[in-house]
PDB file of C-alpha atoms in Angstrom:
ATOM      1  CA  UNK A   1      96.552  54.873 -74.861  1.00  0.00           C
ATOM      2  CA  UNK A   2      93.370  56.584 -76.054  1.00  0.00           C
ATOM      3  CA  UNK A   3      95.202  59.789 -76.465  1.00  0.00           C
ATOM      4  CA  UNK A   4      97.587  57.872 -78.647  1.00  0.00           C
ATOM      5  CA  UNK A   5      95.373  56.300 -80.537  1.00  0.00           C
ATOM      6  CA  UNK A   6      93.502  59.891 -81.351  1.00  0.00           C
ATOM      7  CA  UNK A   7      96.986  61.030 -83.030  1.00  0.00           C
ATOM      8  CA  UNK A   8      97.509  58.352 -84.564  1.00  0.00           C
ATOM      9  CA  UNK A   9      93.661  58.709 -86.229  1.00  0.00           C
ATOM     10  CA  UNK A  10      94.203  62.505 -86.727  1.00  0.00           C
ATOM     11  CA  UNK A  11      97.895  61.969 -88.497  1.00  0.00           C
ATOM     12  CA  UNK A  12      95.897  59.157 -90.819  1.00  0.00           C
ATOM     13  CA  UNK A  13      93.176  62.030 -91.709  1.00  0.00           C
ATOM     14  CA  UNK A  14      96.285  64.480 -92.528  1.00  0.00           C
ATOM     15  CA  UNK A  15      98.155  62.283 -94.545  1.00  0.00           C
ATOM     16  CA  UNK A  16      94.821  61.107 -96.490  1.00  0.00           C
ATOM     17  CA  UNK A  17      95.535  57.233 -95.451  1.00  0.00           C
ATOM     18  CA  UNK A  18      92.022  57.188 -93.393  1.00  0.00           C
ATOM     19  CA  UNK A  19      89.799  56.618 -96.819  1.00  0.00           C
ATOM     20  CA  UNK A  20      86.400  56.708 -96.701  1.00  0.00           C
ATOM     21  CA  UNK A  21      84.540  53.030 -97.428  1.00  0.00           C
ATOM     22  CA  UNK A  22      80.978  53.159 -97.612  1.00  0.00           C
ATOM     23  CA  UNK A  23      78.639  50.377 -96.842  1.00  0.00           C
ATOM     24  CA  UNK A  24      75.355  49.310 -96.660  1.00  0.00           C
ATOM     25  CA  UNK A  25      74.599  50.735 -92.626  1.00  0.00           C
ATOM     26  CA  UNK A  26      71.487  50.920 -90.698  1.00  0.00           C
ATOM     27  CA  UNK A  27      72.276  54.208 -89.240  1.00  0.00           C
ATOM     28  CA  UNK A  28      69.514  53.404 -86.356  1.00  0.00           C
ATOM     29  CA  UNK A  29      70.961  50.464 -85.490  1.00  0.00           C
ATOM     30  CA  UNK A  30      74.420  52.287 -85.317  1.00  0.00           C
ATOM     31  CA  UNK A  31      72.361  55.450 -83.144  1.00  0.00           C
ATOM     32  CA  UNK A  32      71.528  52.588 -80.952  1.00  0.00           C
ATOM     33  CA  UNK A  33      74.318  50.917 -79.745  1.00  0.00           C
ATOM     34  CA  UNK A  34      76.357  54.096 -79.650  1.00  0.00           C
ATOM     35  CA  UNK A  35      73.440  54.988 -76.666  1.00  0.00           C
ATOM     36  CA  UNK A  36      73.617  52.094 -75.282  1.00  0.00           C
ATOM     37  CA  UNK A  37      77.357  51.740 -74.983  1.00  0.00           C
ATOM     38  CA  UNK A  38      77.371  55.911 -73.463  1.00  0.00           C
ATOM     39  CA  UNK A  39      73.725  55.202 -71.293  1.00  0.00           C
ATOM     40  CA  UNK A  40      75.941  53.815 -68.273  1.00  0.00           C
ATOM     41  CA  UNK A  41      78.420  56.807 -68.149  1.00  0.00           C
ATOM     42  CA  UNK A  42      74.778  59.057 -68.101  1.00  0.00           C
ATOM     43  CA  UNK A  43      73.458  57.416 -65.638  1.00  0.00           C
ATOM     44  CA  UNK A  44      76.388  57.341 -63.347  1.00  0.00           C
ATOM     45  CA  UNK A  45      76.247  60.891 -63.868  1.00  0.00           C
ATOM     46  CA  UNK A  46      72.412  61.382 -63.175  1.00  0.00           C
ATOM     47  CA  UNK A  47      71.692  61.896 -66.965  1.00  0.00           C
ATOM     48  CA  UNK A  48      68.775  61.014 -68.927  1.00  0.00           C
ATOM     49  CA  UNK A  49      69.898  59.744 -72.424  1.00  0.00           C
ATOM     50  CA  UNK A  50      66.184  59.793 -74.641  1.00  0.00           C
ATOM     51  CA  UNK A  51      66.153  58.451 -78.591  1.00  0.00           C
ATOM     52  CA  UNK A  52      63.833  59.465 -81.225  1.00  0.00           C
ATOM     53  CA  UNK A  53      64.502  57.436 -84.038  1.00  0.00           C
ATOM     54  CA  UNK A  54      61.418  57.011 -85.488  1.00  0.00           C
ATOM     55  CA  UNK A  55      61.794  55.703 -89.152  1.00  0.00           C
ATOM     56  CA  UNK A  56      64.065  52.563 -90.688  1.00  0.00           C
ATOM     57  CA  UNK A  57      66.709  54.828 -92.450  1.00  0.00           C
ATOM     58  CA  UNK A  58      69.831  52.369 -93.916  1.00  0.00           C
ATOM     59  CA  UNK A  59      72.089  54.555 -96.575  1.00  0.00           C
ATOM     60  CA  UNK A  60      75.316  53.924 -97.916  1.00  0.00           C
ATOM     61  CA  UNK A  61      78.198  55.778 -95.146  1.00  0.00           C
ATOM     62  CA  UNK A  62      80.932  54.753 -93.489  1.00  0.00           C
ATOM     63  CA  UNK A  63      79.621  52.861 -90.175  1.00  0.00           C
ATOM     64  CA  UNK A  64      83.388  53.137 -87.808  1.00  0.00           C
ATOM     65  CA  UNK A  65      83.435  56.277 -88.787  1.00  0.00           C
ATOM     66  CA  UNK A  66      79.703  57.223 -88.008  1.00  0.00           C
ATOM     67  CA  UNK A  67      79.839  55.739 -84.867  1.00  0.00           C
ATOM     68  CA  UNK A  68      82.531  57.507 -83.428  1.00  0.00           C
ATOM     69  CA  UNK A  69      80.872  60.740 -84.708  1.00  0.00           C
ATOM     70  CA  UNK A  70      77.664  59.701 -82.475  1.00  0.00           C
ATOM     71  CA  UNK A  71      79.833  58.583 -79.290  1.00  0.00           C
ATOM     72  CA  UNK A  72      82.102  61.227 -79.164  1.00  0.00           C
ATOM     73  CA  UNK A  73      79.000  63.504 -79.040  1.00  0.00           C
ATOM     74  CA  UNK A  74      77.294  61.514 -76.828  1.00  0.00           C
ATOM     75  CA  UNK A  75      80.436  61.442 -74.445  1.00  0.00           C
ATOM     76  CA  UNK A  76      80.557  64.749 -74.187  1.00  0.00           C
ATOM     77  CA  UNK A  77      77.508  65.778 -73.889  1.00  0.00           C
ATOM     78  CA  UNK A  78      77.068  63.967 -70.755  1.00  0.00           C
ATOM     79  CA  UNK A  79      80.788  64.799 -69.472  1.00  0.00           C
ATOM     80  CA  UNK A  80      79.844  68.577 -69.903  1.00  0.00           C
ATOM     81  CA  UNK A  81      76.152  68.225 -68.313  1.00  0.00           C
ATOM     82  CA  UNK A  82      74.354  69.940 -65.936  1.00  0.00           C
ATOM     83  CA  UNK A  83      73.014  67.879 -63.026  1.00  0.00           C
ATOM     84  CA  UNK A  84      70.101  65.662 -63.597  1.00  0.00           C
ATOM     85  CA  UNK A  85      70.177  66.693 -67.117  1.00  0.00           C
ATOM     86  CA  UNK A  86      69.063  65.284 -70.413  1.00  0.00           C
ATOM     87  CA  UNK A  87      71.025  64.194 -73.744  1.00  0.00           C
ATOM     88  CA  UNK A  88      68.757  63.717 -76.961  1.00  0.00           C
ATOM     89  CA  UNK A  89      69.493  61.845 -79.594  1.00  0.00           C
ATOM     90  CA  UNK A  90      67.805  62.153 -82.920  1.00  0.00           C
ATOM     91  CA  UNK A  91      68.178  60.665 -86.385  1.00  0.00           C
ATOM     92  CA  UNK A  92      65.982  61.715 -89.417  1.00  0.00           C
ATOM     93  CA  UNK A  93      66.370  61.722 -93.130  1.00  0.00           C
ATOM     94  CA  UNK A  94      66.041  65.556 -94.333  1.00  0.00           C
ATOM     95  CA  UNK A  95      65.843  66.437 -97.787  1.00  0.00           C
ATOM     96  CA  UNK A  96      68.732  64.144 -99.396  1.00  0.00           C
ATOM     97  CA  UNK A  97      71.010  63.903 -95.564  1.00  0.00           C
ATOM     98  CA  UNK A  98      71.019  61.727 -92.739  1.00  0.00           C
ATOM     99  CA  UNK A  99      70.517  64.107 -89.636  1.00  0.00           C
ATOM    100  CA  UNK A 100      71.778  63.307 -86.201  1.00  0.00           C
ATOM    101  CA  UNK A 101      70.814  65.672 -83.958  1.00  0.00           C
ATOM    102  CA  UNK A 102      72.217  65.689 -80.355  1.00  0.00           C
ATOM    103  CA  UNK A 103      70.976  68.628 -77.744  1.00  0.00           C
ATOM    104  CA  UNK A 104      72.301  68.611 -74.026  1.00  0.00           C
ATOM    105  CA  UNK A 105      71.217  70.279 -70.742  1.00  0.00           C
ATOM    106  CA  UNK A 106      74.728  71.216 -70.286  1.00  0.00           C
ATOM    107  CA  UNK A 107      76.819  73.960 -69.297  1.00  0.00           C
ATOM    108  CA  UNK A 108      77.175  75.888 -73.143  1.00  0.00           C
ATOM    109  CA  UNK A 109      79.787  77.010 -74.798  1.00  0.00           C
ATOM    110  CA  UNK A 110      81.038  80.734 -75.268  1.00  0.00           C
ATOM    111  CA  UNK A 111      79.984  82.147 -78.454  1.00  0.00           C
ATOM    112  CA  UNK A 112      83.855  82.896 -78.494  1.00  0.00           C
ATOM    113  CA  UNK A 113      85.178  79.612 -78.683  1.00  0.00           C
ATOM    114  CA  UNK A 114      82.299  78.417 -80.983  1.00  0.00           C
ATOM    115  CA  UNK A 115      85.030  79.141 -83.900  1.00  0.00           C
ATOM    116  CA  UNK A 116      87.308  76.808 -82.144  1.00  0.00           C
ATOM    117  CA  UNK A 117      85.885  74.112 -81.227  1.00  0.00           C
ATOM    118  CA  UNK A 118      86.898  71.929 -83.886  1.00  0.00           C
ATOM    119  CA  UNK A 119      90.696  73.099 -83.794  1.00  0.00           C
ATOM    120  CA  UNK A 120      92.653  70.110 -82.449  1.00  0.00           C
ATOM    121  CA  UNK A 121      93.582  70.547 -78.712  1.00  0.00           C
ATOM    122  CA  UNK A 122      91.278  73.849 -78.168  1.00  0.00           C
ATOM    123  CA  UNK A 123      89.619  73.506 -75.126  1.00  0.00           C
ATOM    124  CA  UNK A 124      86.363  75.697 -74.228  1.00  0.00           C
ATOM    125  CA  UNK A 125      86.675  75.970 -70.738  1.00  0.00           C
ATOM    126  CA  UNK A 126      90.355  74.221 -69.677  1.00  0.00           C
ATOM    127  CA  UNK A 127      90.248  75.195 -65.771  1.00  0.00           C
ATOM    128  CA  UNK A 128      86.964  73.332 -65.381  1.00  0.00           C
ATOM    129  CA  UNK A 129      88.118  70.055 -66.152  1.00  0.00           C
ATOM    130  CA  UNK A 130      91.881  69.471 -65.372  1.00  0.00           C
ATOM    131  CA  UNK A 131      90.591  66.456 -63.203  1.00  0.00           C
ATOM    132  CA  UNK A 132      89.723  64.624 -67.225  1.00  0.00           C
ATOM    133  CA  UNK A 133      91.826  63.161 -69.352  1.00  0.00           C
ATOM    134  CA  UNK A 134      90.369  64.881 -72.534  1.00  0.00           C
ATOM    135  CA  UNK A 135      92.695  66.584 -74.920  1.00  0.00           C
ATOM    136  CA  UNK A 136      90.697  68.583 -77.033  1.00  0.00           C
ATOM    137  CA  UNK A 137      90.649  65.841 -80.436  1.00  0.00           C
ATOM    138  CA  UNK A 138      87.331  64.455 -80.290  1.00  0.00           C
ATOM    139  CA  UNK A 139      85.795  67.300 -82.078  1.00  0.00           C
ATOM    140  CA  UNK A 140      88.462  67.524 -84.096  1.00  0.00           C
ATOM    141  CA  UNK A 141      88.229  64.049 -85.199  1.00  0.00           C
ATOM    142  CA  UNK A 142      84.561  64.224 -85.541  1.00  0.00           C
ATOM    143  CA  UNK A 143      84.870  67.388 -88.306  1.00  0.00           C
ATOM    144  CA  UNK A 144      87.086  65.831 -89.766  1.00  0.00           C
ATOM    145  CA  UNK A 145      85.325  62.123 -90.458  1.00  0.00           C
ATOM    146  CA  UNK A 146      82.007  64.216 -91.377  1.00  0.00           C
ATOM    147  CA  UNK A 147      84.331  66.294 -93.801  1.00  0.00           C
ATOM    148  CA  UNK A 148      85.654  63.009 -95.176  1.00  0.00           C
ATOM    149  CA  UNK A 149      81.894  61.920 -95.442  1.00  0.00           C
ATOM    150  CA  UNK A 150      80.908  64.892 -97.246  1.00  0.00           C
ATOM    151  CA  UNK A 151      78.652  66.262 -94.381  1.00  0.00           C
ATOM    152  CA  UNK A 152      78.547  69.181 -92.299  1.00  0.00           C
ATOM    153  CA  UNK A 153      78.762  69.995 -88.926  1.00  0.00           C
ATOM    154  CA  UNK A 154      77.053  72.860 -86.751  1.00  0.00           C
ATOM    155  CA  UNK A 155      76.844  73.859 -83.408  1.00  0.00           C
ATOM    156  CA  UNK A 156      73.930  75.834 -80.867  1.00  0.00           C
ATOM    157  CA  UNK A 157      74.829  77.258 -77.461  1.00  0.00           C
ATOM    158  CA  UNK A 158      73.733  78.821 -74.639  1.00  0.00           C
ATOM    159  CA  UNK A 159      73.392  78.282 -70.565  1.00  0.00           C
ATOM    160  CA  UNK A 160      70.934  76.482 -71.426  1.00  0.00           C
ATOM    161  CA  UNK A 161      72.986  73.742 -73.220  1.00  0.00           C
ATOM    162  CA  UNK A 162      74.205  72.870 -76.373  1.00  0.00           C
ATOM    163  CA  UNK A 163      72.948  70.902 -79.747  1.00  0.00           C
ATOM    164  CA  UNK A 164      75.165  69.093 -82.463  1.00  0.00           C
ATOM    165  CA  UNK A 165      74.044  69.030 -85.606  1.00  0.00           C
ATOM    166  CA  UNK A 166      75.575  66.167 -88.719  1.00  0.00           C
ATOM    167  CA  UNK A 167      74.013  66.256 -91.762  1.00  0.00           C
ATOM    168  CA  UNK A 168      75.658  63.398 -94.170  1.00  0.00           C
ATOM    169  CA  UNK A 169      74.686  62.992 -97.423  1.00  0.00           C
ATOM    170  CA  UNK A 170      71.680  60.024 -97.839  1.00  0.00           C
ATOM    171  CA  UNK A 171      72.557  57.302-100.195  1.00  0.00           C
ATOM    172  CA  UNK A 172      70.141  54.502-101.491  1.00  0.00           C
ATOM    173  CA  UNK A 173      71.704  51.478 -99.625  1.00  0.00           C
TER     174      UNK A 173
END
C-alpha cells in the first residue's frame, strides 16, 4: 500500500497535479511531531533522536509536504544507523531560509552514489537491506516537494554518518 501510494505521489509531481499551497505553519511544531511520531522506531532500534529547535520560527510553506520531507529523513536515518547511534534534528532560520538540518551516526553513503540518491528507485547499498520494504522513492519524493517549495537539498557523508540539509525559502507568516 505505501509503495502504491509513493507512485501515485511521484506520478502527481510529474504530471504537475501536486500544487504547492502555502500556509501559515509553525515549522517547530511540524519538527516536533514528525520526532515524535519516528522517536519509537529509534528507540526500538537503540537510537537517540535529540532536537535543537531553539527559536519560534512560523513562515508561510506547505505543512503535508514539509512534514514528509522531515519524516522521511528521520526514517531513514534511523533505518540506516549504526548501533546505539544518534539522529539530530535541527531547525533554524538562515539568512532568508528555513534550515532543517538532520545528521546521523549511520553507516554513510558512497561518494559514488551521492549523485543518485535522489533518482527514483536508486538504492545505495541494495544487498544490505533486501529484508526492508523500501523502494528507493523517499528521496525522490523529498527532492522533489523541496523543488516544488523552491528549496534545496544537500547531502554529507562519510563512515562516520550522514547529514541532510533543506533550506526553504522563509516567508513572513
Amino acid at each position: 500500500y505505501a509503495l502504491v501510494e509513493r507512485l501515485l505521489t511521484l506520478a502527481r509531481l510529474d504530471a504537475g497535479a501536486d500544487h504547492y499551497r502555502p500556509a501559515q505553519v509553525d515549522v517547530i511544531d511540524v519538527a516536533l511531531s514528525c520526532a515524535d511520531l519516528i522517536r519509537p522506531l529509534a528507540r526500538a532500534k537503540g537510537l537517540e533522536l535529540r532536537l535543537n529547535v531553539p527559536d519560534p520560527i512560523t513562515t508561510q510553506t506547505h505543512p503535508n509536504k514539509l512534514r514528509e520531507i522531515l519524516t522521511n529523513l528521520l526514517h531513514n536515518a534511523v533505518e540506516y544507523n549504526k548501533p546505539n547511534g544518534s539522529i539530530d534534528l535541527s531547525v533554524e532560520r538562515v539568512n532568508g531560509h528555513v534550515r532543517l538540518e538532520v545528521p546521523d551516526t549511520g553507516i554513510g553513503i558512497k561518494p559514488e552514489a551521492h549523485g543518485r540518491l535522489f533518482e527514483r528507485f536508486f538504492r545505495a547499498d541494495p544487498s544490505r537491506h533486501a529484508d526492508t520494504p523500501h523502494a528507493g522513492l523517499g528521496l525522490s519524493i523529498v527532492k522533489s516537494y523541496v523543488d516544488l517549495m523552491g528549496g534545496a537539498i544537500k547531502v554529507e557523508s562519510s563512515d562516520a554518518g550522514t547529514t541532510f540539509t533543506v533550506e526553504l525559502p522563509y516567508v513572513e507568516a
